[in-house]
C-alpha cells in the first residue's frame, strides 16, 4: 500500500497513525491472500496496482476531479443508480465497509448486534480512516434493511446524506414509488452539481455503465470453463474494484483480462486442476477487504466460480435498455432495471431463488456456499429458502454465518472443507 500521499490524507483530516496501521494490515492481508496464488493472470497486475493505490492515486483522482468542479457521491447499495450520478458529471464510488475498523466507536451509535458491514461504514467515519468517505460531497443511503435504515439516521447527523426509499415489494404501486425516488435522486444530483441531467448525458452514462456490467458478465461466463481460468479471489476483487475505479478504465482493463482468459480457456489451462470441486458463493455483499470466505474455500482445494451477491451478479446481471431516446423513457428504463434487483430485503423474493439455481447451473457449480453476515436478518432468513430450493434441484448447499474477524477461520476451514469433500 502506498504511503506517499500523507499531505493529501492530512488535508482530508484522516487519523494518520490509525490510517498507517490500517494500510499496513491491509498490505499484509493482501500479500497473504493474493500474492501467494499460483498461475495468476498477467492482467492481475492491474488489480494489484489498483489495490496498492486504493487510498493513493484513486483518491488523488477524486481530489483532482473536485478541483475541476466535479462532485463525489458515495453509496452503500447497488440500488443507487450510478447512471444518474455520472450523467450529472459527478464521480460515483461504492464505500467499501469490508473491514473491522472503528468497531468500538461504531458501537456508541448502533447496537452491538448490528452486522459488520454497517458497523464498518460508521467505524470508518468515526475513526477518520477512509479517504473515500472523507472525499464525498454527498453520501446516498437507502431504506433496505432495518439495520441500515436506522444507522443512516445516526450517520446523517455526521455527514451530508440523501436517502432513497426502496420499496419492499414489486407491485405497480411500488414501482410508482421507486420511480418517484429515482426522480428525487436526479433532482438532488442536479442541485448538488448545478448541472442539468439531459437525455444526451444520461444516454452516454447508461452506455458506460452497461459496458462495465457487460465486461463483468463476460468474465463470469468465462468462469464456467473447467478448469476454472481464474480464482474466485481474483474475480471477487474485480467485482470489488468495479465499485470505485473509473468505469471506462475499468471496463477496458477487464476486457483485456477477459481476452487473456479466453486464451487460457482455449488452451485448457486453469488455476485449479480440471475436476476440482466448484462452488458458487451466494448471499451478503463482500466489500473490500472482505476476502475471508473465498480464501478459506479455495484453501480447501475448491475453486469459487461465481458470486451471487451485490459484489457479484446482483450488480452485473441486468443492463439498462439502451433503446430509449428521450429522458422520460430513459428514466423508465432505469426504474425497471433497478427494480429487478433481488435483494433479500424484498418480500416475497422468489426470483432470487430462481437466479441462484440458474447461476449454479450456468457456472457448473457442484455446490453453493451461502454466506450471511452475523446479525443480517434478510440473508440469514433467506438461507432456509435457498436450501429448500436447491434441494429440489439436487444442488448441495452449506450455509455459514460469519463477520469480519479472523477468529473463526479454522472453524470455517473445517466446515467448508468437510462440505467440499462431500462434493467429491
Ligand atoms: S441491494 S444486499 S447492497 S441492501 S449485510 S447491511 S442487508 S444487515 S448490504 Fe445490501 Fe443493497 Fe440489498 Fe445489495 Fe443489512 Fe444484511 Fe448488513 Fe446488508
XYZ file of C-alpha atoms and ligand atoms in Angstrom:
441
model
C 0.000 0.000 0.000
C 1.375 3.346 -1.000
C 2.275 5.737 1.802
C 3.293 8.671 -0.409
C 0.144 10.680 -0.037
C 0.448 11.925 3.541
C -0.236 15.556 2.666
C -3.466 14.646 0.879
C -4.587 12.433 3.761
C -3.779 15.220 6.204
C -5.971 17.612 4.234
C -8.769 15.053 4.406
C -8.309 15.082 8.186
C -7.586 11.353 8.416
C -6.178 9.943 11.627
C -2.725 9.388 10.139
C -1.483 6.950 12.756
C -4.592 4.802 12.577
C -4.597 5.043 8.796
C -0.946 3.924 8.541
C -1.748 0.955 10.739
C -4.771 0.095 8.570
C -2.702 0.227 5.363
C -0.061 -1.980 6.899
C -2.579 -4.616 7.909
C -4.284 -4.416 4.514
C -0.974 -4.772 2.670
C -0.060 -7.864 4.654
C -3.535 -9.365 4.279
C -3.451 -8.759 0.518
C 0.013 -10.311 0.262
C -1.075 -13.443 2.117
C -4.319 -13.910 0.211
C -3.495 -12.673 -3.277
C 0.238 -12.672 -3.926
C 0.544 -16.266 -2.703
C -1.638 -17.536 -5.598
C -0.024 -19.639 -8.320
C -0.585 -19.139 -12.037
C -2.223 -15.724 -11.828
C -3.119 -13.839 -14.990
C -0.892 -11.127 -16.382
C -3.946 -8.859 -16.207
C -3.912 -9.285 -12.436
C -1.145 -6.656 -12.366
C -3.923 -4.116 -12.853
C -5.727 -5.478 -9.793
C -2.556 -5.364 -7.691
C -1.831 -1.824 -8.823
C -5.344 -0.519 -8.167
C -5.400 -2.146 -4.776
C -1.948 -0.822 -3.883
C -3.179 2.681 -4.736
C -6.654 2.284 -3.253
C -6.067 5.166 -0.829
C -3.456 6.858 -3.021
C -3.768 7.569 -6.722
C -7.512 6.952 -6.900
C -8.091 9.445 -4.072
C -5.787 11.876 -5.882
C -8.003 11.471 -8.959
C -11.062 12.253 -6.839
C -9.369 15.363 -5.439
C -8.379 16.474 -8.953
C -11.969 15.958 -10.129
C -13.225 18.023 -7.205
C -10.722 20.778 -8.018
C -12.219 20.856 -11.522
C -15.695 21.385 -10.080
C -16.999 17.802 -10.060
C -18.739 16.311 -7.032
C -18.085 12.932 -5.436
C -21.060 10.783 -4.416
C -20.617 7.761 -2.129
C -23.046 4.848 -1.864
C -23.532 1.664 0.133
C -26.000 -0.151 -2.059
C -26.415 -1.248 -5.680
C -29.861 0.356 -5.714
C -28.379 3.815 -6.191
C -28.344 4.389 -9.972
C -24.757 5.091 -10.995
C -26.011 6.211 -14.417
C -27.678 9.284 -12.895
C -24.593 10.192 -10.874
C -22.396 10.036 -13.985
C -24.953 11.970 -16.026
C -24.597 14.806 -13.505
C -20.815 14.793 -14.189
C -20.185 13.525 -10.672
C -17.948 10.640 -9.573
C -19.779 7.607 -8.160
C -17.950 5.485 -5.579
C -19.062 2.484 -3.585
C -17.905 2.900 0.012
C -16.331 -0.429 0.881
C -17.230 -1.180 4.522
C -15.499 -4.568 4.444
C -13.022 -4.173 7.318
C -13.301 -4.351 11.045
C -12.402 -0.690 11.656
C -13.540 1.658 14.396
C -15.868 -1.005 15.791
C -15.850 0.323 19.351
C -16.706 3.822 18.150
C -19.433 2.444 15.889
C -20.973 0.628 18.847
C -21.565 4.005 20.505
C -24.018 4.736 17.669
C -25.578 1.397 16.741
C -26.318 -1.726 18.821
C -23.632 -4.379 19.176
C -25.833 -6.894 17.385
C -25.606 -4.943 14.119
C -23.951 -6.539 11.089
C -20.243 -5.908 10.495
C -20.895 -4.027 7.233
C -22.928 -1.328 8.970
C -20.515 -1.073 11.880
C -17.690 -0.802 9.392
C -19.033 2.219 7.485
C -19.822 4.014 10.732
C -16.491 2.967 12.231
C -14.522 4.204 9.214
C -16.208 7.597 9.521
C -15.903 7.987 13.275
C -12.293 6.781 13.328
C -11.413 9.027 10.313
C -9.831 6.157 8.388
C -11.452 6.268 4.947
C -10.306 8.860 2.367
C -13.227 7.871 0.090
C -15.797 8.751 2.756
C -13.947 11.981 3.519
C -13.852 12.898 -0.194
C -17.629 12.611 -0.614
C -19.774 15.687 -1.159
C -22.851 13.550 -0.624
C -23.493 10.026 0.650
C -26.599 8.227 -0.550
C -28.344 5.756 1.728
C -31.417 3.625 1.061
C -34.241 2.096 3.041
C -33.293 -1.535 2.520
C -32.716 -3.500 5.744
C -33.735 -2.154 9.162
C -30.114 -2.037 10.313
C -29.128 0.330 7.514
C -32.266 2.456 7.804
C -31.721 3.149 11.478
C -27.943 3.519 11.092
C -28.446 6.219 8.446
C -30.486 8.246 10.924
C -27.385 8.420 13.119
C -24.907 8.634 10.226
C -26.854 11.507 8.652
C -26.042 13.613 11.702
C -22.318 13.443 10.984
C -22.252 13.592 7.181
C -24.497 15.010 4.421
C -26.857 12.282 3.200
C -29.645 11.718 0.734
C -31.863 8.707 1.470
C -33.645 6.847 -1.319
C -36.756 4.947 -0.322
C -36.540 1.439 -1.755
C -39.893 -0.383 -1.717
C -40.138 -3.811 -0.100
C -42.418 -5.318 -2.742
C -42.688 -5.117 -6.522
C -46.334 -4.232 -7.224
C -47.381 -1.393 -9.550
C -47.702 0.984 -6.610
C -44.166 0.043 -5.502
C -42.839 0.768 -8.964
C -44.526 4.194 -8.833
C -42.844 4.895 -5.505
C -39.459 3.772 -6.834
C -39.879 5.885 -9.964
C -40.541 8.960 -7.828
C -37.441 8.152 -5.768
C -35.297 7.865 -8.891
C -36.592 11.282 -9.960
C -35.948 12.695 -6.490
C -32.346 11.424 -6.691
C -31.995 13.074 -10.100
C -33.149 16.379 -8.611
C -30.788 16.016 -5.633
C -27.884 15.467 -8.021
C -28.823 18.450 -10.156
C -28.968 20.601 -7.034
C -25.640 19.258 -5.759
C -23.756 19.679 -9.016
C -25.594 22.651 -10.511
C -25.778 20.664 -13.789
C -28.867 19.501 -15.601
C -29.180 15.799 -16.432
C -30.046 15.738 -20.117
C -31.062 12.851 -22.368
C -27.695 13.068 -24.078
C -25.761 12.842 -20.801
C -27.944 10.088 -19.382
C -27.790 8.085 -22.602
C -23.999 8.271 -22.528
C -23.887 7.304 -18.826
C -26.180 4.320 -19.464
C -23.810 3.100 -22.175
C -20.772 3.496 -19.872
C -22.347 1.552 -17.007
C -23.814 -1.087 -19.331
C -20.346 -1.617 -20.836
C -18.916 -2.099 -17.355
C -21.601 -4.627 -16.444
C -21.200 -6.385 -19.796
C -17.459 -6.814 -19.103
C -18.325 -8.381 -15.731
C -20.856 -10.662 -17.442
C -18.172 -11.711 -19.933
C -15.811 -12.511 -17.067
C -18.471 -14.582 -15.331
C -19.311 -16.550 -18.459
C -15.628 -17.498 -18.896
C -15.569 -18.920 -15.396
C -17.878 -21.749 -16.435
C -14.869 -23.444 -18.064
C -13.303 -26.455 -16.374
C -10.550 -25.998 -15.293
C -11.617 -22.601 -13.951
C -9.375 -19.986 -15.586
C -9.403 -17.504 -12.688
C -9.620 -17.864 -8.922
C -12.694 -16.769 -7.012
C -10.492 -14.418 -5.018
C -9.372 -12.547 -8.120
C -12.887 -12.488 -9.557
C -14.225 -11.086 -6.280
C -11.504 -8.445 -6.303
C -12.500 -7.436 -9.838
C -16.108 -7.022 -8.693
C -14.951 -5.010 -5.689
C -12.766 -2.716 -7.810
C -15.721 -2.111 -10.143
C -17.231 -0.003 -7.353
C -14.503 2.566 -7.089
C -12.256 2.659 -10.146
C -13.012 4.909 -13.103
C -15.698 2.969 -15.042
C -14.234 3.467 -18.531
C -10.719 2.450 -17.479
C -12.086 -0.495 -15.504
C -14.079 -1.783 -18.480
C -11.083 -1.610 -20.808
C -8.845 -3.429 -18.306
C -11.380 -6.165 -17.581
C -11.976 -6.758 -21.275
C -8.189 -7.136 -21.729
C -8.170 -9.568 -18.842
C -11.045 -11.495 -20.449
C -9.032 -11.736 -23.708
C -6.293 -13.392 -21.675
C -8.835 -15.683 -20.028
C -10.184 -16.747 -23.417
C -6.698 -17.812 -24.467
C -6.352 -19.752 -21.230
C -9.686 -21.477 -21.656
C -8.826 -22.405 -25.258
C -5.556 -23.926 -24.037
C -7.339 -25.848 -21.264
C -5.362 -24.026 -18.567
C -6.725 -23.108 -15.162
C -5.985 -22.072 -11.605
C -7.090 -25.421 -10.197
C -6.912 -28.914 -11.699
C -9.708 -29.963 -14.043
C -12.447 -31.560 -11.956
C -11.657 -29.554 -8.781
C -14.829 -29.009 -6.706
C -16.615 -25.860 -7.849
C -18.518 -23.539 -5.510
C -20.979 -20.734 -6.101
C -20.891 -18.144 -3.310
C -24.288 -16.685 -2.513
C -25.550 -14.107 -0.050
C -24.387 -10.863 1.567
C -22.064 -8.483 -0.242
C -18.313 -8.899 0.361
C -16.801 -5.425 0.302
C -13.037 -4.722 0.197
C -11.121 -6.195 2.051
C -13.559 -8.930 2.990
C -11.803 -11.850 1.278
C -12.014 -14.346 4.115
C -14.618 -16.833 2.895
C -13.366 -17.250 -0.708
C -9.834 -17.552 0.637
C -10.850 -20.236 3.119
C -12.970 -22.022 0.490
C -10.139 -22.088 -2.038
C -7.621 -23.229 0.566
C -9.669 -26.455 0.838
C -8.917 -27.315 -2.806
C -12.204 -25.988 -4.184
C -12.480 -23.172 -6.686
C -15.090 -20.411 -6.456
C -16.788 -19.999 -9.837
C -19.389 -17.313 -9.124
C -20.677 -14.755 -6.625
C -24.432 -14.370 -6.298
C -24.213 -11.153 -4.321
C -24.213 -7.400 -4.769
C -20.443 -7.557 -5.205
C -21.161 -10.022 -7.992
C -24.048 -10.914 -10.245
C -26.752 -8.994 -8.375
C -24.932 -5.900 -9.599
C -23.931 -7.074 -13.080
C -26.825 -9.365 -14.119
C -29.103 -6.755 -15.667
C -28.343 -3.989 -18.144
C -30.447 -0.879 -18.786
C -32.395 -0.927 -22.043
C -30.457 1.384 -24.378
C -33.214 1.872 -26.922
C -34.824 4.881 -25.162
C -34.241 8.222 -26.904
C -35.829 10.795 -24.601
C -35.190 11.493 -20.946
C -38.534 10.172 -19.678
C -38.097 6.860 -21.461
C -34.550 6.555 -20.123
C -35.803 7.111 -16.573
C -38.426 4.369 -17.102
C -35.679 2.035 -18.317
C -33.584 2.811 -15.233
C -36.567 2.252 -12.933
C -37.248 -1.152 -14.494
C -33.630 -2.264 -14.398
C -33.109 -1.361 -10.749
C -36.407 -2.855 -9.627
C -35.249 -6.221 -10.953
C -32.614 -6.389 -8.171
C -33.363 -9.416 -6.000
C -32.167 -8.103 -2.639
C -33.268 -10.172 0.360
C -34.954 -7.035 1.735
C -37.869 -7.735 -0.669
C -40.832 -9.869 0.256
C -41.505 -12.196 -1.400
C -38.160 -12.571 -3.171
C -38.601 -15.805 -5.102
C -36.715 -14.544 -8.138
C -33.533 -14.746 -6.078
C -34.106 -18.496 -5.639
C -34.535 -18.870 -9.402
C -31.423 -16.805 -10.033
C -29.257 -18.833 -7.641
C -30.352 -22.128 -9.205
C -29.755 -20.764 -12.704
C -26.347 -19.333 -11.807
C -25.212 -22.527 -10.093
C -26.073 -24.471 -13.249
C -24.513 -21.925 -15.616
C -21.272 -21.891 -13.595
C -21.330 -25.717 -13.390
C -21.072 -25.395 -9.618
C -21.008 -28.623 -7.605
C -22.372 -26.827 -4.553
C -23.491 -23.486 -3.153
C -21.807 -21.826 -0.195
C -24.395 -19.496 1.334
C -22.812 -16.666 3.237
C -24.542 -14.362 5.730
C -23.002 -11.728 7.885
C -23.739 -12.293 11.555
C -26.902 -10.341 12.549
C -28.036 -9.922 8.934
C -31.705 -10.849 9.180
C -32.651 -10.707 5.468
C -29.975 -13.080 4.161
C -29.926 -15.401 7.171
C -33.690 -15.864 6.757
C -33.396 -16.477 3.049
C -30.719 -19.143 3.605
C -33.542 -21.519 4.615
C -35.470 -20.882 1.422
C -32.356 -21.130 -0.722
C -31.560 -24.507 0.887
C -35.108 -25.759 0.189
C -34.977 -24.661 -3.407
C -31.517 -26.112 -4.042
C -32.618 -29.420 -2.508
C -35.262 -29.705 -5.204
C -32.543 -29.007 -7.781
C -30.248 -31.583 -6.122
C -27.553 -28.932 -5.620
C -25.808 -29.309 -2.230
C -25.575 -26.197 -0.056
C -23.721 -25.179 3.085
C -24.792 -22.046 4.994
C -22.197 -20.141 7.013
C -22.606 -17.079 9.176
C -19.565 -15.009 9.988
C -18.227 -11.485 10.447
C -15.013 -9.618 9.645
C -12.863 -11.061 12.425
C -10.393 -13.849 11.687
C -11.310 -15.730 14.878
C -13.396 -18.345 13.096
C -11.033 -19.092 10.186
C -10.097 -22.544 11.476
C -13.715 -23.410 12.204
C -14.735 -22.263 8.731
C -11.907 -24.286 7.172
C -13.158 -27.405 8.914
C -16.803 -26.887 7.936
C -16.179 -25.803 4.360
C -13.500 -28.476 3.926
C -15.939 -31.188 5.063
C -18.598 -29.828 2.691
C -16.170 -29.733 -0.220
C -15.184 -33.353 0.465
C -18.808 -34.431 0.114
C -18.906 -32.822 -3.342
C -16.316 -35.370 -4.430
S -29.255 -4.469 -2.652
S -27.801 -6.729 -0.276
S -26.173 -3.691 -1.189
S -29.160 -3.669 0.809
S -25.443 -7.432 5.392
S -26.452 -4.058 5.725
S -28.706 -6.476 4.288
S -27.921 -6.493 7.736
S -25.963 -4.975 2.327
Fe -27.211 -4.743 0.546
Fe -28.324 -3.077 -1.204
Fe -29.553 -5.335 -0.603
Fe -27.320 -5.364 -2.003
Fe -28.379 -5.106 6.047
Fe -27.613 -7.620 5.824
Fe -25.976 -5.864 6.907
Fe -26.584 -5.767 4.286
